[in-house]
C-alpha cells in the first residue's frame, strides 16, 4: 500500500475520531469509566489469583458487559493459588521495633513459631557474593537502591534463591518503589529449581535503610519473622472476553486488554482495574455511536497476570493457530493517569500507519507514537511478530502505589480515565476499520 494513500485513508477518520473523543470527554460517557471502576473495586475489593474475590470479579464483569449489550464469553484457565496467611516481623535487637511486611507471592511460610536469626544487610547481589561466608544461618536483608522498576525488581524476583544459595534462612527485601511512607509493596517472586526455598517478604524503604545504618555501625541486628504463606493446588479461572463483531472480516481481530486480577492489598484500582475498565469502555463508546468496524474488536480481561501472565499465556496457546488474523494486540497495565501517547511495536511499514492513526488524537493532544509496546499479557504475541501497542501515561507516581495498600480509587482521576478511554477507542476502531491489516 502506498504511504500517501494510507495517510489519506486514515485522515478520513478525523470526524469519527472526534465523535468518539467528544462522547468520552464531554458527552454522555463523561466520567463513566471512572464510575464503573469505582463500582467494581468498591464492590469486589482486591482479587488475587485463586481467590473467591477474583471469581466474583469475573462474574461481575461478565454480567456488566452482557448488560452493556456486548457479545461476552468466558475462556477457562488454570491459575496459581497462593495464600498469604498471617504474617509479622519484628526486630528484637539492637532494639524492639515492629517491621511492616508483605510476604512475596509464591513464598513458603516459616515454621509456626517463626524464624529468629541475626541479620546480614547487603546493597546488591554483588555484595552478597563478596560476603557469602557471613550469610549462613542469617536472614539476608536487601537494601538495594531504586534505579527503575525494570532493573530493581530483580531483587524481589530472585533475592530469595540468591540468598538461599549462600545459606540464608530467610530474606527481607526493600520494597521496589521510589517513594515510601513506610509502605511495603508485594509482588511475585521466583524460586530457582534445585535451590532451597526460603521464606521471603518485602519490608519498607525506611526499615531497610534503618537496618543498613545499624549494620554500618557494627550493631548486631536480630529479626523474628513469622509467615503463614502456603501454595494450594491450581484453581479454575477464566479470561473474560467481550466483542463487537466485524462486519466484513469478523475473523480478523484487534484485541484490547487489561488484567482483572490484582494483589491481595489495596483495591487494585490502578493495577490494573483502570486498564480493564478502559478496555471495556472503548467498546461501549463505539457501540454507543452505532459504529461497527470491518474487523472484530475484542476486549480480553486477563486472569492471573500478576503471577507472570498465566491466563494470557494459556489464551495465546489456544489462539496462536489463528496468528495471521490478529491485526493488533493492545494492553493497558501501567496506570490510567494523564495519557501522553501510544507505545508501539511493529514493522516500519506498520509504524508509518500508526503514526497517521495517532494524529487523529490531536483534539486530546496525544499524537506521540513511541517505541516499544509493552505488557506481560501481550508479549507472547509481540514476540511472535504481531503488532502490539500499550498506553503511555504520566506514570511517575505509579510505583508509589504499586502492589501496596495505597492502590485504591483515591489515585484515580475521572478526566484522565476519559482521555485514556478516548485514545484507546480511537486507535482500536480505526485500525480495525482500515482496508488493510497492519503490515507485518
PDB file of C-alpha atoms in Angstrom, residues 116-256:
ATOM      1  CA  UNK A 116      14.550 -15.701  64.671  1.00  0.00           C
ATOM      2  CA  UNK A 117      18.013 -15.010  63.333  1.00  0.00           C
ATOM      3  CA  UNK A 118      20.767 -12.459  63.022  1.00  0.00           C
ATOM      4  CA  UNK A 119      20.571 -10.161  60.004  1.00  0.00           C
ATOM      5  CA  UNK A 120      23.089  -9.587  57.210  1.00  0.00           C
ATOM      6  CA  UNK A 121      22.341  -6.361  55.299  1.00  0.00           C
ATOM      7  CA  UNK A 122      23.606  -6.048  51.706  1.00  0.00           C
ATOM      8  CA  UNK A 123      23.040  -3.430  48.996  1.00  0.00           C
ATOM      9  CA  UNK A 124      23.435  -5.691  45.946  1.00  0.00           C
ATOM     10  CA  UNK A 125      23.794  -9.262  44.681  1.00  0.00           C
ATOM     11  CA  UNK A 126      27.452  -8.386  44.154  1.00  0.00           C
ATOM     12  CA  UNK A 127      27.920  -7.550  47.854  1.00  0.00           C
ATOM     13  CA  UNK A 128      26.092 -10.749  48.811  1.00  0.00           C
ATOM     14  CA  UNK A 129      28.645 -12.729  46.751  1.00  0.00           C
ATOM     15  CA  UNK A 130      31.567 -10.945  48.471  1.00  0.00           C
ATOM     16  CA  UNK A 131      30.093 -11.629  51.900  1.00  0.00           C
ATOM     17  CA  UNK A 132      28.824 -15.160  51.193  1.00  0.00           C
ATOM     18  CA  UNK A 133      30.834 -16.546  54.122  1.00  0.00           C
ATOM     19  CA  UNK A 134      28.802 -14.365  56.535  1.00  0.00           C
ATOM     20  CA  UNK A 135      25.365 -15.406  55.249  1.00  0.00           C
ATOM     21  CA  UNK A 136      24.888 -18.945  56.617  1.00  0.00           C
ATOM     22  CA  UNK A 137      22.046 -19.153  59.144  1.00  0.00           C
ATOM     23  CA  UNK A 138      21.193 -15.462  58.744  1.00  0.00           C
ATOM     24  CA  UNK A 139      18.246 -13.503  57.479  1.00  0.00           C
ATOM     25  CA  UNK A 140      19.527 -11.527  54.488  1.00  0.00           C
ATOM     26  CA  UNK A 141      18.129  -8.007  54.160  1.00  0.00           C
ATOM     27  CA  UNK A 142      18.489  -6.480  50.684  1.00  0.00           C
ATOM     28  CA  UNK A 143      18.754  -2.669  50.813  1.00  0.00           C
ATOM     29  CA  UNK A 144      19.226  -2.136  47.075  1.00  0.00           C
ATOM     30  CA  UNK A 145      18.712   1.430  45.820  1.00  0.00           C
ATOM     31  CA  UNK A 146      15.763   2.055  43.471  1.00  0.00           C
ATOM     32  CA  UNK A 147      17.081   2.629  39.951  1.00  0.00           C
ATOM     33  CA  UNK A 148      13.987   1.817  37.896  1.00  0.00           C
ATOM     34  CA  UNK A 149      11.276  -0.751  38.366  1.00  0.00           C
ATOM     35  CA  UNK A 150      12.533  -2.847  35.441  1.00  0.00           C
ATOM     36  CA  UNK A 151      16.048  -3.051  36.869  1.00  0.00           C
ATOM     37  CA  UNK A 152      15.405  -3.126  40.609  1.00  0.00           C
ATOM     38  CA  UNK A 153      12.594  -5.706  40.536  1.00  0.00           C
ATOM     39  CA  UNK A 154      15.262  -8.421  40.066  1.00  0.00           C
ATOM     40  CA  UNK A 155      15.866  -8.228  43.834  1.00  0.00           C
ATOM     41  CA  UNK A 156      12.221  -9.022  44.545  1.00  0.00           C
ATOM     42  CA  UNK A 157      12.158 -11.735  41.887  1.00  0.00           C
ATOM     43  CA  UNK A 158      15.389 -13.576  42.657  1.00  0.00           C
ATOM     44  CA  UNK A 159      16.546 -12.375  46.103  1.00  0.00           C
ATOM     45  CA  UNK A 160      15.300 -15.443  47.971  1.00  0.00           C
ATOM     46  CA  UNK A 161      17.097 -18.014  45.815  1.00  0.00           C
ATOM     47  CA  UNK A 162      20.301 -15.957  45.635  1.00  0.00           C
ATOM     48  CA  UNK A 163      20.380 -15.718  49.445  1.00  0.00           C
ATOM     49  CA  UNK A 164      19.473 -19.395  49.866  1.00  0.00           C
ATOM     50  CA  UNK A 165      22.476 -20.386  47.734  1.00  0.00           C
ATOM     51  CA  UNK A 166      24.786 -18.912  50.390  1.00  0.00           C
ATOM     52  CA  UNK A 167      22.918 -20.492  53.306  1.00  0.00           C
ATOM     53  CA  UNK A 168      20.464 -17.768  54.364  1.00  0.00           C
ATOM     54  CA  UNK A 169      17.346 -18.877  56.284  1.00  0.00           C
ATOM     55  CA  UNK A 170      15.038 -16.088  55.015  1.00  0.00           C
ATOM     56  CA  UNK A 171      15.157 -12.823  53.073  1.00  0.00           C
ATOM     57  CA  UNK A 172      13.616  -9.408  53.616  1.00  0.00           C
ATOM     58  CA  UNK A 173      13.677  -7.217  50.530  1.00  0.00           C
ATOM     59  CA  UNK A 174      13.443  -3.454  50.393  1.00  0.00           C
ATOM     60  CA  UNK A 175      10.215  -2.587  48.558  1.00  0.00           C
ATOM     61  CA  UNK A 176      10.680  -1.734  44.890  1.00  0.00           C
ATOM     62  CA  UNK A 177       9.416   1.848  44.938  1.00  0.00           C
ATOM     63  CA  UNK A 178      10.858   5.364  44.564  1.00  0.00           C
ATOM     64  CA  UNK A 179       8.645   6.784  47.332  1.00  0.00           C
ATOM     65  CA  UNK A 180       7.567   5.439  50.689  1.00  0.00           C
ATOM     66  CA  UNK A 181       5.573   6.367  53.742  1.00  0.00           C
ATOM     67  CA  UNK A 182       6.573   3.133  55.473  1.00  0.00           C
ATOM     68  CA  UNK A 183       4.564   1.143  52.927  1.00  0.00           C
ATOM     69  CA  UNK A 184       5.535  -2.408  51.966  1.00  0.00           C
ATOM     70  CA  UNK A 185       4.972  -3.356  48.288  1.00  0.00           C
ATOM     71  CA  UNK A 186       4.366  -7.006  47.428  1.00  0.00           C
ATOM     72  CA  UNK A 187       4.768  -8.883  44.128  1.00  0.00           C
ATOM     73  CA  UNK A 188       5.564 -12.267  42.637  1.00  0.00           C
ATOM     74  CA  UNK A 189       8.912 -13.941  43.213  1.00  0.00           C
ATOM     75  CA  UNK A 190      10.507 -16.947  41.525  1.00  0.00           C
ATOM     76  CA  UNK A 191      12.304 -19.786  43.250  1.00  0.00           C
ATOM     77  CA  UNK A 192      15.095 -21.328  41.175  1.00  0.00           C
ATOM     78  CA  UNK A 193      14.875 -25.078  40.633  1.00  0.00           C
ATOM     79  CA  UNK A 194      17.204 -27.089  42.831  1.00  0.00           C
ATOM     80  CA  UNK A 195      17.687 -24.253  45.334  1.00  0.00           C
ATOM     81  CA  UNK A 196      16.291 -24.489  48.878  1.00  0.00           C
ATOM     82  CA  UNK A 197      13.075 -22.470  49.192  1.00  0.00           C
ATOM     83  CA  UNK A 198      13.300 -19.952  51.999  1.00  0.00           C
ATOM     84  CA  UNK A 199      10.611 -17.510  53.207  1.00  0.00           C
ATOM     85  CA  UNK A 200      10.730 -14.072  51.607  1.00  0.00           C
ATOM     86  CA  UNK A 201       8.884 -10.813  52.264  1.00  0.00           C
ATOM     87  CA  UNK A 202       9.286  -7.187  51.378  1.00  0.00           C
ATOM     88  CA  UNK A 203       9.952  -4.556  54.009  1.00  0.00           C
ATOM     89  CA  UNK A 204       9.704  -0.779  53.778  1.00  0.00           C
ATOM     90  CA  UNK A 205      12.378   1.501  52.357  1.00  0.00           C
ATOM     91  CA  UNK A 206      12.622   3.137  55.785  1.00  0.00           C
ATOM     92  CA  UNK A 207      13.248  -0.118  57.659  1.00  0.00           C
ATOM     93  CA  UNK A 208      15.757  -1.370  55.072  1.00  0.00           C
ATOM     94  CA  UNK A 209      17.724   1.878  55.426  1.00  0.00           C
ATOM     95  CA  UNK A 210      17.449   1.777  59.222  1.00  0.00           C
ATOM     96  CA  UNK A 211      18.951  -1.720  59.375  1.00  0.00           C
ATOM     97  CA  UNK A 212      21.631  -0.715  56.868  1.00  0.00           C
ATOM     98  CA  UNK A 213      22.706   2.180  59.103  1.00  0.00           C
ATOM     99  CA  UNK A 214      22.727  -0.055  62.184  1.00  0.00           C
ATOM    100  CA  UNK A 215      24.875  -2.597  60.356  1.00  0.00           C
ATOM    101  CA  UNK A 216      27.272   0.174  59.285  1.00  0.00           C
ATOM    102  CA  UNK A 217      27.737   0.995  62.981  1.00  0.00           C
ATOM    103  CA  UNK A 218      28.627  -2.628  63.640  1.00  0.00           C
ATOM    104  CA  UNK A 219      25.482  -3.261  65.676  1.00  0.00           C
ATOM    105  CA  UNK A 220      24.134  -6.806  65.842  1.00  0.00           C
ATOM    106  CA  UNK A 221      20.605  -6.929  64.374  1.00  0.00           C
ATOM    107  CA  UNK A 222      18.176  -9.737  65.148  1.00  0.00           C
ATOM    108  CA  UNK A 223      14.776 -10.197  63.487  1.00  0.00           C
ATOM    109  CA  UNK A 224      11.901 -12.606  64.148  1.00  0.00           C
ATOM    110  CA  UNK A 225       9.849 -13.424  61.054  1.00  0.00           C
ATOM    111  CA  UNK A 226       6.563 -15.360  61.066  1.00  0.00           C
ATOM    112  CA  UNK A 227       4.746 -16.177  57.819  1.00  0.00           C
ATOM    113  CA  UNK A 228       1.748 -18.442  57.291  1.00  0.00           C
ATOM    114  CA  UNK A 229       2.102 -18.419  53.498  1.00  0.00           C
ATOM    115  CA  UNK A 230       1.236 -21.530  51.502  1.00  0.00           C
ATOM    116  CA  UNK A 231       0.570 -22.644  47.945  1.00  0.00           C
ATOM    117  CA  UNK A 232      -2.640 -24.606  47.286  1.00  0.00           C
ATOM    118  CA  UNK A 233      -3.446 -26.636  44.150  1.00  0.00           C
ATOM    119  CA  UNK A 234      -4.045 -24.605  40.967  1.00  0.00           C
ATOM    120  CA  UNK A 235      -7.502 -23.044  40.762  1.00  0.00           C
ATOM    121  CA  UNK A 236     -10.002 -22.851  37.894  1.00  0.00           C
ATOM    122  CA  UNK A 237     -10.472 -19.400  36.419  1.00  0.00           C
ATOM    123  CA  UNK A 238     -11.373 -17.594  33.189  1.00  0.00           C
ATOM    124  CA  UNK A 239     -10.187 -14.947  30.791  1.00  0.00           C
ATOM    125  CA  UNK A 240     -13.218 -12.704  30.189  1.00  0.00           C
ATOM    126  CA  UNK A 241     -13.869 -11.832  26.531  1.00  0.00           C
ATOM    127  CA  UNK A 242     -16.242  -9.206  25.079  1.00  0.00           C
ATOM    128  CA  UNK A 243     -16.639  -8.411  21.384  1.00  0.00           C
ATOM    129  CA  UNK A 244     -18.091  -6.195  18.718  1.00  0.00           C
ATOM    130  CA  UNK A 245     -18.048  -8.446  15.650  1.00  0.00           C
ATOM    131  CA  UNK A 246     -16.575  -7.017  12.458  1.00  0.00           C
ATOM    132  CA  UNK A 247     -18.974  -6.631   9.514  1.00  0.00           C
ATOM    133  CA  UNK A 248     -16.522  -7.565   6.755  1.00  0.00           C
ATOM    134  CA  UNK A 249     -13.743  -9.672   8.311  1.00  0.00           C
ATOM    135  CA  UNK A 250     -15.161 -10.948  11.608  1.00  0.00           C
ATOM    136  CA  UNK A 251     -12.326 -13.496  11.882  1.00  0.00           C
ATOM    137  CA  UNK A 252      -9.725 -10.718  11.951  1.00  0.00           C
ATOM    138  CA  UNK A 253      -9.176  -9.170  15.371  1.00  0.00           C
ATOM    139  CA  UNK A 254      -7.962  -6.029  17.095  1.00  0.00           C
ATOM    140  CA  UNK A 255      -7.516  -7.037  20.734  1.00  0.00           C
ATOM    141  CA  UNK A 256      -7.708  -4.575  23.654  1.00  0.00           C
TER     142      UNK A 256
END
